[in-house]
Short mmCIF file of C-alpha atoms and ligand atoms in Angstrom, two decimals:
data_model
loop_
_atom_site.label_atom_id
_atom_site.label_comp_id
_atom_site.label_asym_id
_atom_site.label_seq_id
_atom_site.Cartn_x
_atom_site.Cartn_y
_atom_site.Cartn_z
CA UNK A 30 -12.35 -4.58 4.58
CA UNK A 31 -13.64 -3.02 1.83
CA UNK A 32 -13.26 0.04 -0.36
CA UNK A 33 -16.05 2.87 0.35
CA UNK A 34 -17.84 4.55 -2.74
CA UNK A 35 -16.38 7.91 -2.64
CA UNK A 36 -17.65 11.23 -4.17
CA UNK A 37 -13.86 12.31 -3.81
CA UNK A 38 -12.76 10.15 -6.01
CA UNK A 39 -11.32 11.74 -9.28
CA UNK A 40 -13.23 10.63 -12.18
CA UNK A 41 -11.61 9.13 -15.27
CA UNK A 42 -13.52 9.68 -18.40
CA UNK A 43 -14.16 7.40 -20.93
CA UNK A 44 -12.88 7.37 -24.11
CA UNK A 45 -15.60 7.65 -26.97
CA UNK A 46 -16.04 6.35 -29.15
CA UNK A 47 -14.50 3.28 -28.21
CA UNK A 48 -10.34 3.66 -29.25
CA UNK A 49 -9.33 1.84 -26.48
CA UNK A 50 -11.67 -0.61 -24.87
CA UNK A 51 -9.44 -1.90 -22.57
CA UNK A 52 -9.41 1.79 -21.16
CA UNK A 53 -13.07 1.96 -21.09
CA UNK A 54 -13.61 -1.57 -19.68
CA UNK A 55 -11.35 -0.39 -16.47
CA UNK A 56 -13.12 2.92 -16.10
CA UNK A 57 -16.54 0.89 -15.97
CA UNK A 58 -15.32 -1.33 -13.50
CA UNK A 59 -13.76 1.70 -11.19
CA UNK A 60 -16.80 3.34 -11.44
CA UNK A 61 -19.04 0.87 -10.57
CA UNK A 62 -16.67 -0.48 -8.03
CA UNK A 63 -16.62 3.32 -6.20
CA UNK A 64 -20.07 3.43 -6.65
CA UNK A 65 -20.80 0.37 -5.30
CA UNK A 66 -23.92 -0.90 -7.64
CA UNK A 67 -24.68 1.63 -10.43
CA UNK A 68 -27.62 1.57 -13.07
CA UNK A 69 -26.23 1.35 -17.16
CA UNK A 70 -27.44 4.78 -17.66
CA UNK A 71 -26.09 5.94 -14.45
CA UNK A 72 -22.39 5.00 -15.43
CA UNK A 73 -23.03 6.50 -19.14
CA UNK A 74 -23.52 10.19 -17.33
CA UNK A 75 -20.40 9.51 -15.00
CA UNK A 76 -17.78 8.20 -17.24
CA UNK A 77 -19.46 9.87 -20.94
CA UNK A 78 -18.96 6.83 -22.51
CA UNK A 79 -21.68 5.95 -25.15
CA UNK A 80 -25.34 4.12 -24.07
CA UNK A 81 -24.44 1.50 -26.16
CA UNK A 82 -20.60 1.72 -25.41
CA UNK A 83 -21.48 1.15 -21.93
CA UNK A 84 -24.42 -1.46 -22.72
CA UNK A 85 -21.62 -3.70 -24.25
CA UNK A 86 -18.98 -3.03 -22.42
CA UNK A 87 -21.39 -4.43 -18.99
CA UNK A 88 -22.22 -7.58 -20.74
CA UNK A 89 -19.24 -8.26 -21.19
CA UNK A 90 -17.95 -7.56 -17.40
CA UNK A 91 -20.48 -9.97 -16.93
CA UNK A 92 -19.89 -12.47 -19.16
CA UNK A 93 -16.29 -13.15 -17.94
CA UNK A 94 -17.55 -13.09 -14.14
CA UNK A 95 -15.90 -9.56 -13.67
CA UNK A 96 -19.11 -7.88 -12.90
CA UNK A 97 -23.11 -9.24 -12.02
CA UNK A 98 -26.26 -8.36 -12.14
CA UNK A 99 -28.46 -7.10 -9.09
CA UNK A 100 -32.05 -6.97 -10.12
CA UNK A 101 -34.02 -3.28 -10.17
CA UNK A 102 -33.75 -0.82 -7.51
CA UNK A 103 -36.62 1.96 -7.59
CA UNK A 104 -35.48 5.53 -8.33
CA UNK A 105 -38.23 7.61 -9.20
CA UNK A 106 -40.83 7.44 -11.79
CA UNK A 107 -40.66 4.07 -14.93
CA UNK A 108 -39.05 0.82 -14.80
CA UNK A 109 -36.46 1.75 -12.28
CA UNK A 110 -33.05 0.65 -13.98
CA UNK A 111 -30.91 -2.53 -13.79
CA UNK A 112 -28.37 -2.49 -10.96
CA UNK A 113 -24.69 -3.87 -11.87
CA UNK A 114 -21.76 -4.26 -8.91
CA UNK A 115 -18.46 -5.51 -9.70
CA UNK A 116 -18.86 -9.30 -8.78
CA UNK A 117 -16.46 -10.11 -5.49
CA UNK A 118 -15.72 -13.89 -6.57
CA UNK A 119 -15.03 -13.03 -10.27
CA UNK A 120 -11.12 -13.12 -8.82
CA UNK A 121 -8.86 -12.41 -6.52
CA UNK A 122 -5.27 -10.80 -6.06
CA UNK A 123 -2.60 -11.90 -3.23
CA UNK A 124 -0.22 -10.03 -1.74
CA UNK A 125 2.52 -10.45 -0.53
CA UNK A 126 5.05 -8.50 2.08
CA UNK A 127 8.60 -10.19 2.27
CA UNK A 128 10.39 -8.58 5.33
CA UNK A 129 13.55 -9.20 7.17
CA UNK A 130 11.89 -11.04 9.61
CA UNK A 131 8.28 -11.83 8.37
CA UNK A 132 6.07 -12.67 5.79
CA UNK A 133 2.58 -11.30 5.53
CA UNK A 134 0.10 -13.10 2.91
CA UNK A 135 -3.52 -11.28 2.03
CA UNK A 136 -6.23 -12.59 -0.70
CA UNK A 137 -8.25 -9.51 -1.66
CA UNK A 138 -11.44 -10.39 -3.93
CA UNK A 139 -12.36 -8.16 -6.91
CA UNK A 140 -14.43 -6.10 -4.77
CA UNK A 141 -10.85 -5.04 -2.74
CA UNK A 142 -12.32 -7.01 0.61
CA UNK A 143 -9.96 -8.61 2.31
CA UNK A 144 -10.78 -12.46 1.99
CA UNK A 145 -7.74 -14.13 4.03
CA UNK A 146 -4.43 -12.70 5.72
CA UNK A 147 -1.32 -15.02 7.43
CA UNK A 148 1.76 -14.39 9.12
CA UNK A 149 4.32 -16.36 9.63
CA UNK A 150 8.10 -15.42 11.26
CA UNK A 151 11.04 -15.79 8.96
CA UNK A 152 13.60 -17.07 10.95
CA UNK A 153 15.96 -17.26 7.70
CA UNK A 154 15.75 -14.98 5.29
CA UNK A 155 18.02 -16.63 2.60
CA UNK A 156 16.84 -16.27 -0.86
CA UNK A 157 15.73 -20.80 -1.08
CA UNK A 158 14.10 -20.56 2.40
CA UNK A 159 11.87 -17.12 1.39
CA UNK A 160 11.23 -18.55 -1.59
CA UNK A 161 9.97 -21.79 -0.09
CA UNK A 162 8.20 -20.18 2.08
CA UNK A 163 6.45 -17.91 -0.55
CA UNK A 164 5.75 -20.91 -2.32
CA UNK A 165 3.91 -23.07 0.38
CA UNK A 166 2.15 -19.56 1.62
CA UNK A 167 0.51 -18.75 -1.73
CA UNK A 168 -0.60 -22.69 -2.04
CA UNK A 169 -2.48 -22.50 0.84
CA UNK A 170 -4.24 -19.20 0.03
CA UNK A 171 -4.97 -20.18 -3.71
CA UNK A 172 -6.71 -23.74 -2.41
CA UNK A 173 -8.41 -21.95 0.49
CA UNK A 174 -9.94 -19.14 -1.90
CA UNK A 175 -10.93 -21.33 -4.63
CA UNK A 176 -11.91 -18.61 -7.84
CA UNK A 177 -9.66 -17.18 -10.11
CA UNK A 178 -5.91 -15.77 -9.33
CA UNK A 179 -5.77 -12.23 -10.81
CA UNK A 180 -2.48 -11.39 -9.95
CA UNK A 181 -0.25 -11.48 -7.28
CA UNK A 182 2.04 -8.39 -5.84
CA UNK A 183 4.83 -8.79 -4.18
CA UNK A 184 6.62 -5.93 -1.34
CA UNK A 185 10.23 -6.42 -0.63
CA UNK A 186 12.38 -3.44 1.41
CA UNK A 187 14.08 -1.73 -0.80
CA UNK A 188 16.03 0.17 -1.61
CA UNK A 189 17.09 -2.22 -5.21
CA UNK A 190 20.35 -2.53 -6.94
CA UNK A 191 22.40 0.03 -5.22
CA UNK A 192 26.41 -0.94 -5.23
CA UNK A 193 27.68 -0.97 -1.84
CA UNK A 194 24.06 -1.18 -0.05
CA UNK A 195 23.19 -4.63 -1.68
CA UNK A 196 20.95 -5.89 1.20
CA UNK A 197 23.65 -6.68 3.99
CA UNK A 198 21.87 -5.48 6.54
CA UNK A 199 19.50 -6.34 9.17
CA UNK A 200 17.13 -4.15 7.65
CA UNK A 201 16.89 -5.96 4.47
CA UNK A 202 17.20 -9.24 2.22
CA UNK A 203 20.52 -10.96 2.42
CA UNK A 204 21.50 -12.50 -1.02
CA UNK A 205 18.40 -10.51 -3.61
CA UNK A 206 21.42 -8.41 -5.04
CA UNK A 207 21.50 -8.54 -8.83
CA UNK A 208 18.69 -11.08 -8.81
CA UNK A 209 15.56 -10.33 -10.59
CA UNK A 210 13.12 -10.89 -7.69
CA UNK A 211 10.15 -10.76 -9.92
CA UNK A 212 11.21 -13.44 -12.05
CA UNK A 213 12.31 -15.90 -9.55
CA UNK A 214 9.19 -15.31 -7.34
CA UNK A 215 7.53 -16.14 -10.53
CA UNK A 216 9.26 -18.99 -11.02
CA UNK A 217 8.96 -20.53 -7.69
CA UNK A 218 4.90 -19.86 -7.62
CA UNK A 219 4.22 -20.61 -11.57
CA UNK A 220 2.42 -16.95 -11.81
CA UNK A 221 3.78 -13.78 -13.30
CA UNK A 222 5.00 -11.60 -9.83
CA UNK A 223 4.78 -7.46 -9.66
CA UNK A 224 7.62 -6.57 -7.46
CA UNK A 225 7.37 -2.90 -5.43
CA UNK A 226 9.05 -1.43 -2.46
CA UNK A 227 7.11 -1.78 0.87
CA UNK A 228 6.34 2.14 1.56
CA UNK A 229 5.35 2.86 -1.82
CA UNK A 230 2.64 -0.10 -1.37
CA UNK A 231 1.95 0.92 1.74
CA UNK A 232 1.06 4.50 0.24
CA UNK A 233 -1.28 2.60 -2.38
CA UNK A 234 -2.88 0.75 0.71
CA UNK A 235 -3.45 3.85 2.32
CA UNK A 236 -5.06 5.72 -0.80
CA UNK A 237 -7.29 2.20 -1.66
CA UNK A 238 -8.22 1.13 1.97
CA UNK A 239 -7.06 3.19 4.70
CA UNK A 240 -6.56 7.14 5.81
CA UNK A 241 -5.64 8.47 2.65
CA UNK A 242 -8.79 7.48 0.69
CA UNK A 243 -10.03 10.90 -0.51
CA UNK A 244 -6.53 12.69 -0.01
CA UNK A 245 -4.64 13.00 -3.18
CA UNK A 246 -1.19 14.44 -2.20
CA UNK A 247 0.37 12.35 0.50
CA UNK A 248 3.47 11.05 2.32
CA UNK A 249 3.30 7.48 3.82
CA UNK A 250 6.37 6.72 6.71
CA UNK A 251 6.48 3.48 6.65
CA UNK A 252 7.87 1.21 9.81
CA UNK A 253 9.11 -1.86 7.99
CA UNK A 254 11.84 -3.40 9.52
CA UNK A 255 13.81 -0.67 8.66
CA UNK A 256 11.99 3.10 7.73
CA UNK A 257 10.74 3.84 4.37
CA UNK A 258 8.38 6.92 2.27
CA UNK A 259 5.56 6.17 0.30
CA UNK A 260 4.80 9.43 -2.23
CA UNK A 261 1.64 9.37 -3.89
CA UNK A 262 0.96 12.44 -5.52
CA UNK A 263 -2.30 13.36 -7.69
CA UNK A 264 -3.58 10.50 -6.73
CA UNK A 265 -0.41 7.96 -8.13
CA UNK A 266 2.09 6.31 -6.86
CA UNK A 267 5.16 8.72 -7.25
CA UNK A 268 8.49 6.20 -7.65
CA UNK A 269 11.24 8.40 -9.12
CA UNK A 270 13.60 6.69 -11.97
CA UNK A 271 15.11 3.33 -10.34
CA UNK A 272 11.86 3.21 -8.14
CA UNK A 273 13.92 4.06 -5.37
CA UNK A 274 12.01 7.50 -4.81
CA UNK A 275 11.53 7.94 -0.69
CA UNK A 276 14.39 6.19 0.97
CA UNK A 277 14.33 8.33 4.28
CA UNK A 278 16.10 5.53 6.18
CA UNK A 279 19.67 6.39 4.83
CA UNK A 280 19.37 10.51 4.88
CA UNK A 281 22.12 10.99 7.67
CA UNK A 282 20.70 12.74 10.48
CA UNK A 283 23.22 11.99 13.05
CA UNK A 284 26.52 13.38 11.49
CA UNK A 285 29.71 11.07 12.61
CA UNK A 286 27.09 8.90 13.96
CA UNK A 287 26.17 5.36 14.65
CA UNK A 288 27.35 2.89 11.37
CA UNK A 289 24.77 2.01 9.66
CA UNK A 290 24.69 -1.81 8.96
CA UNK A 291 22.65 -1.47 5.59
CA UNK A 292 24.44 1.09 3.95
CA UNK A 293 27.79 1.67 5.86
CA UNK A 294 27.26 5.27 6.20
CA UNK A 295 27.01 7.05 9.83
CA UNK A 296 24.19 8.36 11.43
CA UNK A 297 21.31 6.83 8.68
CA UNK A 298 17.70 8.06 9.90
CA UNK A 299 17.07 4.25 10.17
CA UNK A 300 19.26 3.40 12.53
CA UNK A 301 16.93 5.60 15.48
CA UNK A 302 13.90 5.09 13.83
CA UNK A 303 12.93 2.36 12.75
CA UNK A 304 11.43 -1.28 14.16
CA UNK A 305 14.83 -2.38 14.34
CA UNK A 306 16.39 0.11 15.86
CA UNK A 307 13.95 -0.18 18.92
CA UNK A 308 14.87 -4.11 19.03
CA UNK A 309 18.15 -3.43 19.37
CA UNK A 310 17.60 -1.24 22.19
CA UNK A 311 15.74 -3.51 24.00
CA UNK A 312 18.28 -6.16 23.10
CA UNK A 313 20.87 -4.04 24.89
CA UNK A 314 18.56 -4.37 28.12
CA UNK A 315 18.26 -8.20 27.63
CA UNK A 316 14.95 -8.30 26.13
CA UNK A 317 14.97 -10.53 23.25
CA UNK A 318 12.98 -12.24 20.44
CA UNK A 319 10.38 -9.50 20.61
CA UNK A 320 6.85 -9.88 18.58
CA UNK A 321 4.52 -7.38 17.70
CA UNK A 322 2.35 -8.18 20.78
CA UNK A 323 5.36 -7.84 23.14
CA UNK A 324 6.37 -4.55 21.41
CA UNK A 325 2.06 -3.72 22.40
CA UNK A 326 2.59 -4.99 25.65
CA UNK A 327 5.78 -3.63 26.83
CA UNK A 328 4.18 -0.25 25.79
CA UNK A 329 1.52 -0.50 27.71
CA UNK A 330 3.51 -1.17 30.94
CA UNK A 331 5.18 1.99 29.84
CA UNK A 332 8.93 0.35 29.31
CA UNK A 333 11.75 2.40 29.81
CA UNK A 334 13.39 1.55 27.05
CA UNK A 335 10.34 2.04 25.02
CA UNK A 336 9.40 5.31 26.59
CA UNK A 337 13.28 6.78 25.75
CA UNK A 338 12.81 5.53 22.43
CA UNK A 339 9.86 6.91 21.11
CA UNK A 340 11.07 10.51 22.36
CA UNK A 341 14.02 9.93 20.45
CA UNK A 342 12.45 8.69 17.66
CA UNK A 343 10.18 11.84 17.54
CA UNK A 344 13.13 14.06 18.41
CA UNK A 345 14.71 12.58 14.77
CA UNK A 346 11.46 12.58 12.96
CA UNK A 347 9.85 15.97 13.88
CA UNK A 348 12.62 17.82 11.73
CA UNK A 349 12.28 15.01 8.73
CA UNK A 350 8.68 15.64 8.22
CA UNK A 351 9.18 19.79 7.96
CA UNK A 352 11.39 18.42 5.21
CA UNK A 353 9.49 16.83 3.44
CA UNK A 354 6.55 18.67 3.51
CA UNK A 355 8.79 21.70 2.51
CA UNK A 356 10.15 19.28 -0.45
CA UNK A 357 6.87 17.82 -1.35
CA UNK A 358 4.31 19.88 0.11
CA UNK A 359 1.63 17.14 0.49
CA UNK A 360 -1.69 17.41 2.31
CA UNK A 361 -0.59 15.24 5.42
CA UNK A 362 1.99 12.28 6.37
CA UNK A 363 0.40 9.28 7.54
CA UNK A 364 2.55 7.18 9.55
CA UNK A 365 2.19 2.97 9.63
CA UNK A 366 3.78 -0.41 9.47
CA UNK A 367 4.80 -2.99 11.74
CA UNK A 368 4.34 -1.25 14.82
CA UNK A 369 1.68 -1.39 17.57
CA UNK A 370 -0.94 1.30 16.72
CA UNK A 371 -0.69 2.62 20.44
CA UNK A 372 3.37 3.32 19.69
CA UNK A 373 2.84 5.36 16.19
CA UNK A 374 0.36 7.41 18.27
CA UNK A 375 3.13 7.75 21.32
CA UNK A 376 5.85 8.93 18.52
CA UNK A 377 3.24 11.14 17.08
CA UNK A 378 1.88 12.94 19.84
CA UNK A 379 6.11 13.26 20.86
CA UNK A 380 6.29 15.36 18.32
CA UNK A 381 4.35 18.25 18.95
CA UNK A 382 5.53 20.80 18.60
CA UNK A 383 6.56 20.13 14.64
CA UNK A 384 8.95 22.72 13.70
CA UNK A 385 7.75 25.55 10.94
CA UNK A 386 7.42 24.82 7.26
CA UNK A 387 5.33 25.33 4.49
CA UNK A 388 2.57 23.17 5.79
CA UNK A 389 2.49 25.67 8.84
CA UNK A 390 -1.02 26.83 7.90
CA UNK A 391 -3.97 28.19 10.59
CA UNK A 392 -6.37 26.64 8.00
CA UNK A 393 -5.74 23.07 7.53
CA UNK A 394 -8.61 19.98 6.75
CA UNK A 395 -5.89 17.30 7.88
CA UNK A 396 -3.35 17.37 10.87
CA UNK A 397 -0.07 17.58 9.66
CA UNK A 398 0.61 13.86 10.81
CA UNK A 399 -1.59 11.27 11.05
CA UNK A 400 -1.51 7.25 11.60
CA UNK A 401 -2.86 4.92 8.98
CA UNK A 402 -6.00 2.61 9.10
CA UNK A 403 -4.33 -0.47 7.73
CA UNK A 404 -2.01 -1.60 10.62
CA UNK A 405 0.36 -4.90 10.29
CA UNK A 406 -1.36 -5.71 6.99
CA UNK A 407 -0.72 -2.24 4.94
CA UNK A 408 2.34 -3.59 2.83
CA UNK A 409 0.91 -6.62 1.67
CA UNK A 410 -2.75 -5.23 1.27
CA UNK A 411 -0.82 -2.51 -1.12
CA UNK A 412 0.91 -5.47 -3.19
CA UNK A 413 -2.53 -7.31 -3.56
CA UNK A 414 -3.81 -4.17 -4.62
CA UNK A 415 -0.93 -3.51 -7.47
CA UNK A 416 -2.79 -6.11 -9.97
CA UNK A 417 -6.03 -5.44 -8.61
CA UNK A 418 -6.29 -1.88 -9.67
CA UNK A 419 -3.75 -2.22 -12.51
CA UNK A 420 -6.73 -4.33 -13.78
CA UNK A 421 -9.60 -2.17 -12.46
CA UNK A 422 -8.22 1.71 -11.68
CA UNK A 423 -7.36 3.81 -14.75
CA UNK A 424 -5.77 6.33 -12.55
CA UNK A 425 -2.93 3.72 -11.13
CA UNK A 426 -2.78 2.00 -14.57
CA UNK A 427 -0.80 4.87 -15.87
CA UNK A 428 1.86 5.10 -13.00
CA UNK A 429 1.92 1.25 -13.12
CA UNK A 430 3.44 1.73 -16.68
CA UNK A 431 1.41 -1.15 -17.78
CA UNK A 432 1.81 -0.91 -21.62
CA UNK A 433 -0.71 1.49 -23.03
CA UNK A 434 -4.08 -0.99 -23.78
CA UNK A 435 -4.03 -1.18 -27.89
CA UNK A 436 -7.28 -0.22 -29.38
CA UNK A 437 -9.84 -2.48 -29.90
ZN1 ZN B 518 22.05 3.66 5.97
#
């Protein structure tokens, strides 16, 4: 996989002269990385940084491995220009999606292609078996990649610290409450740990690798375990305060309805719609210890159970996404996560016809719903991608709240 040079892109400018280089070095290596192999000259124009601003800036990229050299390309009349790309084994990121019942690890090199992905079950989800797990996982990947660790992200279901819905339920983490997960991650892997919810990573999968690479203003419904929202608007990651921003599962849509297990209320979104909702559905008809290629399979054999529970699920959903489009007003929601592809396309062809809202336009470039590119993967691809573009995209540097770079 790997990220397409795209004229859509919003450009960050360069700062010139050079107050912060640490600024300018990242809007080189976006640039170049969008662009795929770019001429010095060439990235002068696009970012207005400085010929010579730009000339040292590149030697440096290449000096530390970041970037490399290409040889000419012609282009018209004179010594055709110097060709630079980012360099794909100057370093990679992992990622990492913890789930209830899985754990997904992906290398991605500089270059955002996807080097190595495993899966393995998680048949205990206790704080010392996750984190043994984590351990061993990222050992393997770091000896089978070889070149430099960049950073590593890490996707847990949130939501985080909330009294009374500290991680209980089947939907999420038993025993993380009041633990700082990105310090004992760090700990047990002897590298510093970004810690994000899973939709809102999904979301930055999505905008860095998937169906919402040129779209700007976007909602992400993400099928973890349980049911999260990704928001990225402008282009960024939207979070709210506590990071919290986009927890769909627990808006009650069933009043005096089923207890939720997570959060104790009745009638939580999650407990229809969601991965584990369908489980325990098809545990109430005997069917049992159900992977994602029995979920694919049982589909295709058009399963009762299955069949009755994507209408419902699309019965549930239809009015949630008039909501939030009349809340958020994005361009489209693109639905993913652990669920067979062929399902998320069942659930969103059930819900035709979507009742009116603001996004009820004749003219529209995007459906109003739409599945994701990114499939199983799209959690963990978004951690990988946390330190990967907190290192190379200006845009997600700022809603990363990284501190601001001091000047040079
Ligand atoms: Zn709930």
């Amino acid at each position: 996989m790997t990220i397409h040079p795209n004229g859509k892109h919003s450009i960050a400018i360069g700062k010139n002269p050079e107050r912060s280089r640490e600024h300018n070095r990242r809007v080189v290596l976006d640039i170049v990385r969008q662009h795929e192999m770019l001429g010095r000259a060439h990235i002068a124009k696009l970012t207005q940084l400085t010929p010579q601003a730009v000339a040292n800036i590149v030697d440096e990229l290449v000096g530390e491995g970041l970037m490399m050299e290409l040889g000419r390309r012609r282009s018209g009349r004179g010594q055709p220009p110097i060709q630079f790309a980012v360099n794909p084994d100057g370093g990679f990121t992992i990622g990492v999606e913890i789930a209830a019942d899985h754990i997904v690890t992906v290398a991605l090199d500089l270059s955002g292609r996807l080097r190595e992905s495993r899966v393995v079950a998680l048949r205990d989800p206790t704080p010392d078996h996750v984190l043994s797990i984590f351990a061993s996982e990222l050992a393997a990947v770091r000896t089978s990649i070889g070149s430099k660790l960049l950073g590593i992200g890490v996707v847990m279901p949130g939501p985080f610290e909330i009294e009374g819905m500290t991680s209980v339920g089947p939907t999420t983490l038993p025993g993380w409450g009041g633990r700082d997960a990105a310090q004992v991650l760090g700990d047990a892997c002897g590298h510093a740990v970004i810690v994000e919810n899973d939709a809102t990573a999904a979301a930055v999968a999505e905008r860095l690798f998937g169906a919402g690479l040129s779209i700007s203003n976007f909602c992400m419904v993400y099928f973890g375990v349980g049911l999260g929202l990704g928001i990225i608007q402008d282009g960024a990651p939207y979070r709210g305060a506590f990071g919290n921003a986009g927890e769909i599962g627990h808006v009650t849509v069933v009043p005096k309805g089923k207890k939720c297990p997570s959060c104790g209320q009745l009638g939580c979104l999650e407990g229809y719609v969601s991965t584990y909702a369908l489980k325990e559905e098809l545990a109430g008809a005997g069917i049992t210890e159900m992977e994602f290629a029995d979920l694919e399979q049982l589909h295709a054999q058009n399963h009762p159970v299955i069949v009755e529970w994507v209408e419902d699920a699309a019965t549930y959903l239809g009015p949630m996404v008039a909501m939030l489009e009349n809340i958020l007003d994005p361009q489209t929601l693109i639905f993913g996560g652990a669920l067979p592809d062929a399902i998320i396309d069942d659930v969103l062809a059930h819900l035709a016809p979507l009742p009116t809202s603001v996004a009820s336009r004749r003219q529209r470039d995007l459906p109003r719903v739409m599945r994701g590119k990114t499939g199983q993967l799209t959690a963990a691809l978004g951690a990988a991608a946390l330190p990967l573009f907190d290192m190379v995209t200006p845009k997600l540097e700022l809603s990363l709240q990284t501190p601001a770079a001091a000047p040079a």
